[in-house]
């Protein structure tokens, strides 16, 4: 996996889309996991600080010892992390930016709903001549989504709540729009953990790490006539 940042205590790597982070009830017979790959890649124990869905690519933070992992976990729980995701959704959200405050359950077998908050802003919009239902064109938006909480599939479910479904999401998305992209060669879910900011547990200095979108995500933007977002956007 591409290493985006590394020191003696921690690293940030770029997880590819389609790779599960670790074994779980959702693995369904999978045998290849990011956690195992990273232990082999670094030749030492690794402790994952947070998770990404299998279909999501981008910044994944890990620690090389338990104390660092615990310190990063406390910082994450205290909402000292900044997590910015790129997402392509159907339609143009109105307003173009805001806060989604909508409680979510914990996923299968965890029915209790807990607070879930996501900030979002529209980086760009596109309208393409792909017929959709009664409309001769289709509209899409490139969003920067920043979850304040870490609920199960939070961004995906929050975008569904807004009726601006994430493109490529087979569980919570819109099948017609997913098919439109698959027909044009884009088969991945268009959610990417783009930028990760957090204080280093050793000295408190603020780290910001950026994972450039992968070729298939860039292909989707190209289809929409949208340039790749700049890291400072």
Coordinates of C-alpha atoms in Angstrom, one line a residue:
X1 CA 0.0 0.0 0.0
X2 CA 1.2 3.5 -0.8
X3 CA 2.6 5.2 2.3
X4 CA 1.5 8.8 2.6
X5 CA 3.2 9.6 5.9
X6 CA 5.4 7.6 8.3
X7 CA 7.5 8.0 11.4
X8 CA 8.5 5.8 14.3
X9 CA 5.1 5.8 15.9
X10 CA 2.5 6.0 13.2
X11 CA 1.8 5.9 9.5
X12 CA -1.0 6.9 7.1
X13 CA -1.4 4.7 4.0
X14 CA -3.7 5.0 1.0
X15 CA -6.1 2.0 1.2
X16 CA -7.4 1.0 -2.3
X17 CA -11.1 0.6 -2.9
X18 CA -12.4 -3.0 -2.6
X19 CA -10.0 -4.1 0.2
X20 CA -11.5 -4.9 3.6
X21 CA -9.7 -3.3 6.5
X22 CA -9.9 -6.4 8.8
X23 CA -11.9 -9.6 9.4
X24 CA -15.5 -9.1 10.6
X25 CA -19.0 -10.5 10.3
X26 CA -19.3 -8.6 7.0
X27 CA -16.2 -10.4 5.5
X28 CA -18.3 -13.2 4.0
X29 CA -15.4 -15.5 3.2
X30 CA -12.9 -12.8 2.4
X31 CA -9.3 -13.8 3.1
X32 CA -7.4 -10.6 2.1
X33 CA -7.4 -7.8 4.6
X34 CA -5.6 -4.5 4.9
X35 CA -4.5 -5.2 8.4
X36 CA -2.6 -8.3 7.4
X37 CA -1.1 -6.7 4.4
X38 CA 0.2 -3.8 6.5
X39 CA 1.8 -6.1 9.1
X40 CA 3.7 -7.9 6.3
X41 CA 4.5 -4.6 4.6
X42 CA 6.0 -3.0 7.7
X43 CA 7.3 -6.1 9.3
X44 CA 6.0 -5.2 12.7
X45 CA 2.7 -5.0 14.6
X46 CA 0.2 -2.5 13.5
X47 CA -2.8 -1.1 15.3
X48 CA -5.6 0.5 13.2
X49 CA -6.9 3.7 14.7
X50 CA -10.0 3.9 12.6
X51 CA -11.8 2.1 9.8
X52 CA -12.8 2.6 6.2
X53 CA -15.6 0.7 4.4
X54 CA -14.3 -1.9 1.9
X55 CA -15.5 0.2 -1.1
X56 CA -14.0 3.4 0.3
X57 CA -10.4 4.4 -0.7
X58 CA -8.0 6.8 0.9
X59 CA -6.3 7.8 4.2
X60 CA -6.0 5.0 6.7
X61 CA -4.2 5.8 10.0
X62 CA -2.3 3.2 12.0
X63 CA 0.0 3.1 15.0
X64 CA 3.0 0.9 15.6
X65 CA 2.5 0.5 19.4
X66 CA -0.5 0.3 21.8
X67 CA 0.3 3.6 23.6
X68 CA 0.3 5.6 20.4
X69 CA -2.9 3.8 19.2
X70 CA -4.6 4.6 22.5
X71 CA -3.6 8.3 22.4
X72 CA -4.8 8.6 18.8
X73 CA -8.0 6.9 19.7
X74 CA -8.7 9.3 22.6
X75 CA -8.0 12.2 20.2
X76 CA -10.4 10.8 17.7
X77 CA -13.1 10.3 20.3
X78 CA -12.6 13.9 21.4
X79 CA -13.2 15.0 17.8
X80 CA -9.7 16.4 17.4
X81 CA -9.5 14.8 14.0
X82 CA -10.4 16.4 10.7
X83 CA -11.6 13.9 8.1
X84 CA -12.5 15.1 4.7
X85 CA -14.0 12.8 2.1
X86 CA -14.6 13.3 -1.6
X87 CA -18.0 12.1 -2.6
X88 CA -19.9 12.2 -5.9
X89 CA -23.7 12.3 -5.4
X90 CA -26.7 12.4 -7.7
X91 CA -28.3 15.8 -7.9
X92 CA -27.3 19.2 -6.7
X93 CA -27.7 19.6 -2.9
X94 CA -29.6 22.7 -1.8
X95 CA -28.2 24.5 0.1
X96 CA -24.8 23.7 -1.5
X97 CA -23.3 23.4 2.0
X98 CA -24.5 22.7 5.5
X99 CA -24.8 20.2 8.3
X100 CA -26.5 16.8 8.2
X101 CA -27.7 16.1 11.8
X102 CA -29.5 12.8 11.6
X103 CA -29.1 10.0 14.2
X104 CA -28.0 6.6 12.9
X105 CA -28.1 3.0 14.3
X106 CA -24.9 1.0 14.5
X107 CA -25.7 -1.3 11.6
X108 CA -26.8 -5.0 11.6
X109 CA -27.6 -6.2 15.1
X110 CA -27.2 -2.7 16.6
X111 CA -30.6 -1.0 16.5
X112 CA -29.9 1.8 19.0
X113 CA -29.7 5.1 17.2
X114 CA -26.9 7.6 18.3
X115 CA -26.2 11.2 17.3
X116 CA -24.5 11.4 13.8
X117 CA -23.3 14.7 12.3
X118 CA -21.7 15.4 8.9
X119 CA -20.6 18.7 7.5
X120 CA -20.8 18.9 3.7
X121 CA -20.0 21.5 1.0
X122 CA -20.3 21.3 -2.8
X123 CA -17.0 21.6 -4.6
X124 CA -18.4 21.4 -8.1
X125 CA -21.5 20.5 -10.1
X126 CA -22.1 18.9 -13.4
X127 CA -25.0 18.2 -15.8
X128 CA -24.5 15.6 -18.5
X129 CA -26.7 14.4 -21.3
X130 CA -27.5 11.0 -19.8
X131 CA -31.3 10.6 -19.7
X132 CA -32.7 9.8 -16.3
X133 CA -36.4 8.8 -15.9
X134 CA -38.3 11.7 -17.4
X135 CA -35.3 14.0 -17.6
X136 CA -33.1 14.3 -20.7
X137 CA -30.0 15.0 -18.5
X138 CA -28.5 13.9 -15.2
X139 CA -27.1 16.1 -12.5
X140 CA -24.2 15.3 -10.2
X141 CA -22.2 17.1 -7.5
X142 CA -18.7 16.6 -6.1
X143 CA -18.9 17.1 -2.4
X144 CA -16.4 17.4 0.5
X145 CA -18.0 15.6 3.4
X146 CA -16.5 15.9 6.9
X147 CA -18.1 13.6 9.5
X148 CA -17.9 14.8 13.1
X149 CA -19.0 11.4 14.4
X150 CA -18.0 7.9 13.3
X151 CA -21.2 5.9 12.8
X152 CA -21.7 2.9 10.6
X153 CA -21.6 4.0 6.9
X154 CA -22.3 7.5 8.1
X155 CA -21.6 9.5 4.9
X156 CA -23.4 7.0 2.7
X157 CA -26.5 6.9 4.9
X158 CA -26.5 10.7 5.4
X159 CA -26.4 11.4 1.7
X160 CA -29.3 8.9 1.2
X161 CA -31.2 10.9 3.9
X162 CA -30.7 14.1 1.8
X163 CA -32.0 12.2 -1.3
X164 CA -28.6 12.8 -2.9
X165 CA -27.4 9.3 -3.0
X166 CA -23.7 8.4 -3.3
X167 CA -22.9 7.2 -6.8
X168 CA -21.7 3.5 -6.8
X169 CA -23.2 2.7 -3.4
X170 CA -25.0 -0.7 -4.0
X171 CA -26.5 -0.7 -0.4
X172 CA -27.7 2.9 0.0
X173 CA -27.5 4.4 -3.4
X174 CA -29.6 4.8 -6.5
X175 CA -29.3 1.8 -8.9
X176 CA -30.1 3.8 -12.0
X177 CA -27.3 6.2 -11.5
X178 CA -24.9 3.5 -10.4
X179 CA -25.7 1.7 -13.7
X180 CA -25.0 4.9 -15.7
X181 CA -21.5 5.0 -14.4
X182 CA -20.9 1.3 -14.7
X183 CA -21.9 1.5 -18.4
X184 CA -19.1 4.1 -18.8
X185 CA -16.4 2.0 -17.1
X186 CA -16.7 3.3 -13.5
X187 CA -17.4 0.3 -11.2
X188 CA -16.3 1.7 -7.8
X189 CA -18.2 3.5 -5.1
X190 CA -17.3 7.2 -5.4
X191 CA -16.3 7.9 -1.8
X192 CA -12.6 8.7 -1.0
X193 CA -11.0 9.5 2.3
X194 CA -9.1 12.5 0.8
X195 CA -7.6 14.4 3.7
X196 CA -6.8 13.5 7.3
X197 CA -5.8 16.0 9.9
X198 CA -4.9 15.2 13.6
X199 CA -2.4 16.2 16.3
X200 CA 0.6 14.0 16.7
X201 CA 0.4 12.2 20.0
X202 CA 4.1 12.7 20.7
X203 CA 4.4 16.5 20.5
X204 CA 0.9 17.8 19.5
X205 CA 2.0 19.2 16.1
X206 CA -0.8 19.2 13.6
X207 CA -0.4 16.8 10.7
X208 CA -2.4 17.0 7.5
X209 CA -2.1 14.1 5.1
X210 CA -3.7 14.0 1.6
X211 CA -4.5 10.9 -0.6
X212 CA -4.9 11.8 -4.3
X213 CA -8.0 10.2 -5.9
X214 CA -7.2 7.0 -7.7
X215 CA -7.5 6.6 -11.5
X216 CA -11.1 5.3 -11.5
X217 CA -12.3 8.1 -9.3
X218 CA -10.5 10.6 -11.6
X219 CA -12.2 8.8 -14.6
X220 CA -15.6 9.5 -13.0
X221 CA -14.7 13.2 -12.6
X222 CA -13.5 13.3 -16.2
X223 CA -16.9 11.9 -17.4
X224 CA -18.6 14.7 -15.6
X225 CA -16.2 17.3 -17.0
X226 CA -14.8 18.1 -13.5
X227 CA -11.2 18.8 -12.7
X228 CA -9.6 17.0 -9.7
X229 CA -10.0 19.0 -6.5
X230 CA -6.9 20.8 -5.2
X231 CA -5.6 19.7 -1.9
X232 CA -6.3 23.1 -0.3
X233 CA -9.9 23.2 -1.4

